[in-house]
CSV table of C-alpha atoms in Angstrom, one decimal:
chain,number,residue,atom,x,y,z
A,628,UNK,CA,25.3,55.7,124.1
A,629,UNK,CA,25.1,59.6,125.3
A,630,UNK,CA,23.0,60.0,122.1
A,631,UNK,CA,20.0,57.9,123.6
A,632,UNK,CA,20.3,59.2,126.6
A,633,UNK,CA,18.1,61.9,127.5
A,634,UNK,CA,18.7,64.0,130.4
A,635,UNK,CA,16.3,66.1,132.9
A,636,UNK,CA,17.9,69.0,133.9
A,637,UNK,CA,16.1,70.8,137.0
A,638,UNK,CA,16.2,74.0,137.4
A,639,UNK,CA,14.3,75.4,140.5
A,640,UNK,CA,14.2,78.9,140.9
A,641,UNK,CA,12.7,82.2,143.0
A,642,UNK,CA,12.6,85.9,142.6
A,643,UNK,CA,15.7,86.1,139.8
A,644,UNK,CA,14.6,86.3,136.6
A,645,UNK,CA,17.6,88.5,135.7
A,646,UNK,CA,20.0,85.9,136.3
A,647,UNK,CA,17.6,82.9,135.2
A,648,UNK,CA,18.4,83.8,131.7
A,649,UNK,CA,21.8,82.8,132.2
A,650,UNK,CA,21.3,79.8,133.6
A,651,UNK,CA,18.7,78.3,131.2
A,652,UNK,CA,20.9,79.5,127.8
A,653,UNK,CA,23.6,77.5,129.5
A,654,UNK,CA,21.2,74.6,129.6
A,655,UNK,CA,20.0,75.4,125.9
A,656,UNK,CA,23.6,75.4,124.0
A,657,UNK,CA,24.6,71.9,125.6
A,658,UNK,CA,26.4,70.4,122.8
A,659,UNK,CA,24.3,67.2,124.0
A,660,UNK,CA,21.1,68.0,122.9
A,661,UNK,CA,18.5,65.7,124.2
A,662,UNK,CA,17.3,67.9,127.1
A,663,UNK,CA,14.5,68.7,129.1
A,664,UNK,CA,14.9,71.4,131.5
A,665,UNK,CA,12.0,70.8,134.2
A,666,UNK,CA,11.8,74.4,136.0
A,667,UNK,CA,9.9,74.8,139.3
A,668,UNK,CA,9.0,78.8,140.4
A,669,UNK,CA,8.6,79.8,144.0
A,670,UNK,CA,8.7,83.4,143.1
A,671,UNK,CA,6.6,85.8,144.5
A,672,UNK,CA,5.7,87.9,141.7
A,673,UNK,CA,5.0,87.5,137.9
A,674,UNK,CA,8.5,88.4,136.5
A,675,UNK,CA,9.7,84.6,135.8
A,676,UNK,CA,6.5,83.4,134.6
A,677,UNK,CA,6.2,86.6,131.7
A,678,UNK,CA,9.9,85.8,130.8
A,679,UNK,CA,9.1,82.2,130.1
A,680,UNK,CA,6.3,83.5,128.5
A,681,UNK,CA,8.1,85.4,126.4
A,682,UNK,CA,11.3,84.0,125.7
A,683,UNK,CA,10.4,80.1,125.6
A,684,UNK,CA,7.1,80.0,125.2
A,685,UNK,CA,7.6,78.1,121.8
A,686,UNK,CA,10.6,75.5,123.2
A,687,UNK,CA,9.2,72.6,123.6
A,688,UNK,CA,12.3,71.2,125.8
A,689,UNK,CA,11.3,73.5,129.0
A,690,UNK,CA,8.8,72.2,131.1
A,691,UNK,CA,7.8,75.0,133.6
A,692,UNK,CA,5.2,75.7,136.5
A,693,UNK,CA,4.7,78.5,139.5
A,694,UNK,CA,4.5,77.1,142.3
A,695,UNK,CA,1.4,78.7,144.0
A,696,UNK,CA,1.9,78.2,147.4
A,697,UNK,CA,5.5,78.1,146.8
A,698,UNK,CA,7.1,75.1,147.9
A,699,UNK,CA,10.4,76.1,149.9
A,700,UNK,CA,13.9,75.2,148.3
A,701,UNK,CA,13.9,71.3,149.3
A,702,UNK,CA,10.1,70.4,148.2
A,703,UNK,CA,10.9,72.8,144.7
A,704,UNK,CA,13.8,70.6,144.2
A,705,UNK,CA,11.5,67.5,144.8
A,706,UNK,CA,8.7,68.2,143.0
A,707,UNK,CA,11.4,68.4,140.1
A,708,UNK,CA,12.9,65.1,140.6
A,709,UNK,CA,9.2,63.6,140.1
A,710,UNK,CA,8.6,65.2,137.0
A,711,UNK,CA,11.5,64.9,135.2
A,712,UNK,CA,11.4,62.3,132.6
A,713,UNK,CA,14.8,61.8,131.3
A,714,UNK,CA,17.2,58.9,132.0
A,715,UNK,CA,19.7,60.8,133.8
A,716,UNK,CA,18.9,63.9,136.4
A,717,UNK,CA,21.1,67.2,136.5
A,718,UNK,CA,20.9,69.9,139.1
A,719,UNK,CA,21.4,73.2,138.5
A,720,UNK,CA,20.5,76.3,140.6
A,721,UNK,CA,18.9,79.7,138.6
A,722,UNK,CA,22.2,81.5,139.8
A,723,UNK,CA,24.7,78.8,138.6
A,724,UNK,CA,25.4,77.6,135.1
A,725,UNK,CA,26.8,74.9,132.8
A,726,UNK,CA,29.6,75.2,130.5
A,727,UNK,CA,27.9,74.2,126.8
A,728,UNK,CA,30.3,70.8,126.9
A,729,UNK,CA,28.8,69.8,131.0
A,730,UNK,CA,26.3,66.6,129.5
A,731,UNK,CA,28.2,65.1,126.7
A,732,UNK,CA,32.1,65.5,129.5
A,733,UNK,CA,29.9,64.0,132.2
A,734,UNK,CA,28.0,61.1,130.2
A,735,UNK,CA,31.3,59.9,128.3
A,736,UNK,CA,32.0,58.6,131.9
A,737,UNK,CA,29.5,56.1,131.3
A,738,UNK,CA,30.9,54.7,128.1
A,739,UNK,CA,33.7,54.1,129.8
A,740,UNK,CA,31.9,52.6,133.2
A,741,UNK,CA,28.6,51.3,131.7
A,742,UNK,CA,27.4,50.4,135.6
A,743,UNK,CA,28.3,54.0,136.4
A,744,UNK,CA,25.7,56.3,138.8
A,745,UNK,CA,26.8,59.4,139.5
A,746,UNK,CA,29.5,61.3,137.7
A,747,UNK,CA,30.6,65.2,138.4
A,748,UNK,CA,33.7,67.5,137.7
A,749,UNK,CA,34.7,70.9,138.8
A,750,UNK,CA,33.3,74.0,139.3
A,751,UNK,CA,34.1,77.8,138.2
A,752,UNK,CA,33.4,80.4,140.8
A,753,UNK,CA,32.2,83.8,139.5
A,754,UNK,CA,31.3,86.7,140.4
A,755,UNK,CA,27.9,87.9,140.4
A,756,UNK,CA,27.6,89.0,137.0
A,757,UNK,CA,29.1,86.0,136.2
A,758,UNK,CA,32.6,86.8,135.5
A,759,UNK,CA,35.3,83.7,136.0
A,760,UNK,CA,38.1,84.5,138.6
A,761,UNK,CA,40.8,81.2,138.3
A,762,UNK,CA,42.5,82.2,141.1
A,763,UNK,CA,39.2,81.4,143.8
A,764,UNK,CA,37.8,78.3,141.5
A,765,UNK,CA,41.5,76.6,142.2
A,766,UNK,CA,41.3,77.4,145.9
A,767,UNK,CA,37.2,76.2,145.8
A,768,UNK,CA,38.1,72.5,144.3
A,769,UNK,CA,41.1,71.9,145.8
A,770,UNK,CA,39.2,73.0,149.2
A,771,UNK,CA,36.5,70.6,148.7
A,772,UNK,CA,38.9,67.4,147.6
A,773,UNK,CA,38.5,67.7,143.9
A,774,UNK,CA,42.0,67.3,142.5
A,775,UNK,CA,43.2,65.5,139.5
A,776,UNK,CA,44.7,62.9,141.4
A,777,UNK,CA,41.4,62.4,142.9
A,778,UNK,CA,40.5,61.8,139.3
A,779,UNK,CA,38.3,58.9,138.0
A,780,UNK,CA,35.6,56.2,139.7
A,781,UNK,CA,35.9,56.3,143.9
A,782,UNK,CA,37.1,53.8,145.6
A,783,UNK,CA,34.8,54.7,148.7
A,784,UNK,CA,31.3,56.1,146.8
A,785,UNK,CA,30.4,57.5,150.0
A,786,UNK,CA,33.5,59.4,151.4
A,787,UNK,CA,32.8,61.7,148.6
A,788,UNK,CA,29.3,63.3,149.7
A,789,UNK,CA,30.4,62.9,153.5
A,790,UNK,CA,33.7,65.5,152.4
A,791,UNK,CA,31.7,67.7,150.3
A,792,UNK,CA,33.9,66.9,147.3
A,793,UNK,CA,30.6,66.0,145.7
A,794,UNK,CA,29.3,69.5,144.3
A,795,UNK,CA,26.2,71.3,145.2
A,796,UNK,CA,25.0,71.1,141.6
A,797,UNK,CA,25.9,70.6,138.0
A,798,UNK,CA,26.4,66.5,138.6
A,799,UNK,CA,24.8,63.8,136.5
A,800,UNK,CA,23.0,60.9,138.2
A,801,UNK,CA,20.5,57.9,137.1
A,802,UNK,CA,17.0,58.9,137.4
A,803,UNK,CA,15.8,56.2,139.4
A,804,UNK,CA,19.0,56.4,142.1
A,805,UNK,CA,17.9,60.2,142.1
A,806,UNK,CA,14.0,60.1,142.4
A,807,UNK,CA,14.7,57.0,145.3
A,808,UNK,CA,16.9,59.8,147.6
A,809,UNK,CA,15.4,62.7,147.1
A,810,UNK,CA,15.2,65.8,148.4
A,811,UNK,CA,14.0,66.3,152.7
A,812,UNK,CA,12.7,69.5,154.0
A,813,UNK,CA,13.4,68.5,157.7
A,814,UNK,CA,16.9,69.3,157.0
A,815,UNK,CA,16.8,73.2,155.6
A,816,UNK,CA,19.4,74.7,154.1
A,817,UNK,CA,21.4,71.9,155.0
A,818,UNK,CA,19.5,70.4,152.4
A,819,UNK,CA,21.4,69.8,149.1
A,820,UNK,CA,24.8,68.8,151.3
A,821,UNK,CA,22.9,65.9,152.9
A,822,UNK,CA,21.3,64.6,149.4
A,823,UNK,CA,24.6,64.5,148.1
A,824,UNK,CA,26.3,62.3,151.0
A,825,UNK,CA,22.8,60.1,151.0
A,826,UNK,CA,23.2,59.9,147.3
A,827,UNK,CA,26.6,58.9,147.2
A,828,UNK,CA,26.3,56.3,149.8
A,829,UNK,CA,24.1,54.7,148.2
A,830,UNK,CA,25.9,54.9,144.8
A,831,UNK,CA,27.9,51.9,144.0
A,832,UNK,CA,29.8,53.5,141.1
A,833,UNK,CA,30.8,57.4,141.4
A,834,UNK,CA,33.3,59.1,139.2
A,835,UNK,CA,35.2,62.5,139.3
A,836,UNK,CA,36.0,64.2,136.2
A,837,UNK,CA,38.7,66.6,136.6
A,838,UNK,CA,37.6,69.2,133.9
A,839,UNK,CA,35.3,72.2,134.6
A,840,UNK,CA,31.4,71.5,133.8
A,841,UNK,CA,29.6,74.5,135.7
A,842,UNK,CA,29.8,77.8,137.4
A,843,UNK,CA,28.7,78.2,141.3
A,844,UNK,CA,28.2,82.3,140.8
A,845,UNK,CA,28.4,83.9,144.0
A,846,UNK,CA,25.5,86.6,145.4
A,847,UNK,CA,24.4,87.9,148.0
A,848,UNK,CA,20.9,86.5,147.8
A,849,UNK,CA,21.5,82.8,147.9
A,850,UNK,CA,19.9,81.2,150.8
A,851,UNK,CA,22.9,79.7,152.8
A,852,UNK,CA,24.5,83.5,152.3
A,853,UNK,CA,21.2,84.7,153.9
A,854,UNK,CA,21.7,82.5,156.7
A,855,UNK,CA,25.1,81.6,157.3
A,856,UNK,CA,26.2,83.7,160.7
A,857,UNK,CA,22.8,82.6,162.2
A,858,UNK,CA,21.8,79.6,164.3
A,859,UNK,CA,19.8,78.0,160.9
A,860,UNK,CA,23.3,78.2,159.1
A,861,UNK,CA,23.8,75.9,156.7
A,862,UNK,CA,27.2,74.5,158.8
A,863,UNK,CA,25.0,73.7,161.9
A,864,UNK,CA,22.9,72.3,160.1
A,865,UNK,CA,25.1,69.9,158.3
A,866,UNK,CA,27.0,69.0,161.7
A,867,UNK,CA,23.9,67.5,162.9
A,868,UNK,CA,23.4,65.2,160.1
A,869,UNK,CA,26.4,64.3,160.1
A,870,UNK,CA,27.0,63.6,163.6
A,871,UNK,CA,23.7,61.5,163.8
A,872,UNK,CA,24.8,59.7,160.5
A,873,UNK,CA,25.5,55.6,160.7
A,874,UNK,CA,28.6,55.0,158.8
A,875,UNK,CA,30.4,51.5,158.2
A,876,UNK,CA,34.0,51.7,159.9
A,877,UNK,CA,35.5,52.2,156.8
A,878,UNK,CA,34.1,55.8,156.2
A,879,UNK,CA,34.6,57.3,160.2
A,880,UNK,CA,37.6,58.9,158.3
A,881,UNK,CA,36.0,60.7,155.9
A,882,UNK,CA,33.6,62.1,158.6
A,883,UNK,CA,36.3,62.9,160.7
A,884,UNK,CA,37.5,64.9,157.7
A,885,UNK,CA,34.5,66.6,157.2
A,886,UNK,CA,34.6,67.6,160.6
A,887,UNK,CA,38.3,69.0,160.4
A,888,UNK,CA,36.9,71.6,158.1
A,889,UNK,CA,32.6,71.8,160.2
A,890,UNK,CA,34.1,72.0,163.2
A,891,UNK,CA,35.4,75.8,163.3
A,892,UNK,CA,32.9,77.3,161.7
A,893,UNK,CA,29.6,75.9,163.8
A,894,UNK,CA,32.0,77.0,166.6
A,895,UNK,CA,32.4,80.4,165.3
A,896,UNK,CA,28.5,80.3,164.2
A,897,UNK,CA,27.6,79.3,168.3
A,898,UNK,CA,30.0,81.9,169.8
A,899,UNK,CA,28.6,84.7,167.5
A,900,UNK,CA,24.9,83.4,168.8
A,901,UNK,CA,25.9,83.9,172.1
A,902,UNK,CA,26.4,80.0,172.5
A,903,UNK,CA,29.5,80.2,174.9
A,904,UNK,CA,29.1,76.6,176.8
A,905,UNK,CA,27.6,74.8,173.4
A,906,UNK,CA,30.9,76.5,171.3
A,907,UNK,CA,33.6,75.5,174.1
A,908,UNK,CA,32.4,72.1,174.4
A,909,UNK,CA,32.6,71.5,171.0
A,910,UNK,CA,36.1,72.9,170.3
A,911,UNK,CA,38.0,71.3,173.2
A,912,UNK,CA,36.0,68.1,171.7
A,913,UNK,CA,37.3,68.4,168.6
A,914,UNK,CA,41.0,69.9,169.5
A,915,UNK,CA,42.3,68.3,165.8
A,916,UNK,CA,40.3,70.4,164.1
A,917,UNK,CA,42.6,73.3,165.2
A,918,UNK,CA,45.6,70.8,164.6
A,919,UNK,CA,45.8,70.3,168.7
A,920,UNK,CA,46.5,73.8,169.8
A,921,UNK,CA,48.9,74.9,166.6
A,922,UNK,CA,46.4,76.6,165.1
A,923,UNK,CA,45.9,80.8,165.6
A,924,UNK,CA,41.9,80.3,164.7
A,925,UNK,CA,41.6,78.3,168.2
A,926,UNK,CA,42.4,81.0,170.4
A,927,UNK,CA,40.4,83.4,168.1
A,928,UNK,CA,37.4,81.6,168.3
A,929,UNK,CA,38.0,81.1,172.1
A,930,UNK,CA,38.2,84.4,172.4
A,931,UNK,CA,34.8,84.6,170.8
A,932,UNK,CA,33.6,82.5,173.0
A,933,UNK,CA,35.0,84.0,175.8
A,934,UNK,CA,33.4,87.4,175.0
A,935,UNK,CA,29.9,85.7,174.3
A,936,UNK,CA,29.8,84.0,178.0
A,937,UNK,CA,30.0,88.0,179.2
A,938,UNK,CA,27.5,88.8,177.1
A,939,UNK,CA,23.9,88.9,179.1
A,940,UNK,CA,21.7,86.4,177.2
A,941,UNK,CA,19.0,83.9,178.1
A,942,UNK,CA,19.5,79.9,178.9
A,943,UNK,CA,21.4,78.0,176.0
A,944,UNK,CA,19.4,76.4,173.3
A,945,UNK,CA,21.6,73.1,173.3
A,946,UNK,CA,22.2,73.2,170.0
A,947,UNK,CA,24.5,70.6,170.4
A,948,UNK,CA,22.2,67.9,172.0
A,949,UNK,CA,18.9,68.5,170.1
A,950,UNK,CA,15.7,65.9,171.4
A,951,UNK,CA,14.8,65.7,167.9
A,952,UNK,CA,18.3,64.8,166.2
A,953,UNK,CA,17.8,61.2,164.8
A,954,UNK,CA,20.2,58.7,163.3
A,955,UNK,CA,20.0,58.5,159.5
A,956,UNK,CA,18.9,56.0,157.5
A,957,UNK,CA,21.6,55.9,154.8
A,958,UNK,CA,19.6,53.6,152.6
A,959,UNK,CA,17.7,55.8,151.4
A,960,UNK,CA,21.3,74.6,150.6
A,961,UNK,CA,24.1,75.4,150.0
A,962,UNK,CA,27.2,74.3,152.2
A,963,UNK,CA,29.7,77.1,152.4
């Protein structure tokens, strides 16, 4: 079966040709080899278009085009779902990469599930020249619920994007359960977590495989690193969705869970942003997220929020009780 399956990996990309390289050999030494790699460009200058140029010019299994205007991450990513024309859709980002055995580990799931979706494993974290450290990709799945006991098809589809244990790239998903989510700019760099929690929920099959199938490299250049102590961080961003999201009564757990580990950080993110009132309400809220008061990061970030209510600043923002936050429908950039 994984032999007539061909599979559209999408690749969007902006402004780093020097580690694109990496990313799209990764793609090219798949030991499954019927590919496409579908790249969109948003970059600003000419260096990514001359390197395809170049270096791929003849490979007919790339599939490129600059974006001119650029697009923005979630319209880049898309634009790539609508052109890919592969029965299965992989994500990768230009500073990530796949190990050469990610396709043929992730499809073998549906051999064994033939009514399988969605399928994904674990991820390396590297450096930024791309070197492996163990130690952190350990800490990183376990963190984010991928363990091997957590190994195999999910009972709840769902609970696994609402937790973040679905990754932010480097899964394998049907075409058409792909191009029918897609990808929603309203939600910035929030982006990528809430196509993976709309994707899942609407999954009826999702499996984990516990074995590495790509690298999340990390830079100082990434969007969510751009953003992430600022009111448009990623967290914030994420705790809206989520807090406006309709769930069945089976999966208030899991966003309870996610909540546990969102909870401290938009709180450290408001009191940073001078968001004293916004930042208190939402910890004494939320008091099991610090464990009830046994937890040394409550009094920290109370004190944060004790020193931003001193500093002189304008009328809050209500971050916390936006006019346009929205229930989403569940029918239908990078988390820290």
């Amino acid at each position: 079966m994984t032999i007539k399956t061909k599979v559209s990996i999408c690749l969007p990309t902006c402004d780093r040709p020097e580690l694109l390289v990496r990313c799209i050999e990764s793609c090219l030494m798949q030991t499954h080899a019927d590919i496409e790699i579908v790249i969109g460009d948003d970059s600003r200058d000419d260096r990514t278009a001359q390197l395809i140029a170049t270096r791929y010019r003849d490979d007919a299994r790339i599939a490129y085009r600059r974006n001119v205007p650029a697009l923005g991450q979630a319209r880049n990513v898309a634009s790539l779902f609508e052109r890919a024309s592969g029965d299965k859709i992989l994500l990768i980002h230009d500073d990530d990469y796949l190990l050469g055995h990610c396709l043929e580990r992730l499809l073998a799931q549906w051999e064994r599930y033939p009514d399988l979706e969605v399928a994904f494993g674990d991820q390396y974290e590297t450096d930024h020249l791309g070197h492996v450290d163990h130690a952190a990709s350990q800490r990183m799945n376990a963190a984010y619920h991928r363990t091997a006991d957590a190994a195999g098809l999910q009972a709840l589809p769902g609970r696994t994007g609402i937790v973040q244990m679905f990754p932010n790239n480097g899964w394998l998903a049907d075409a058409a359960l792909v191009k029918r989510i897609g990808y929603e700019e309203r939600y910035g760099t929030c982006c990528d977590y809430v196509f993976g929690t709309l994707l899942c929920l609407a999954a009826q099959r999702v499996c984990y495989v516990n074995e590495y199938v790509s690298c999340y490299r990390m830079t100082d250049v990434s969007v969510s690193q751009a953003t992430r102590r600022t009111i448009n961080a990623s967290s914030i961003s994420a705790w809206h969705f989520l807090k406006g999201l309709t769930l069945p009564r089976e999966l208030e757990p899991a966003r309870k869970l996610a909540y546990r580990r969102l909870v401290p950080i938009v709180v450290s993110l408001l009191a940073r942003n001078h968001e004293a009132r916004a930042g208190l309400q939402l910890a004494l809220g939320n008091l099991y997220a610090y464990r009830f008061g046994f937890s040394a990061r409550l009094y920290y970030h109370l004190l944060m929020i004790w020193k931003a209510s001193r500093h002189g600043r304008q009328e809050p923002v209500a971050l916390l009780g936006r006019k346009d936050e929205q229930p989403v429908d569940t029918s239908r950039t990078r988390m820290p």
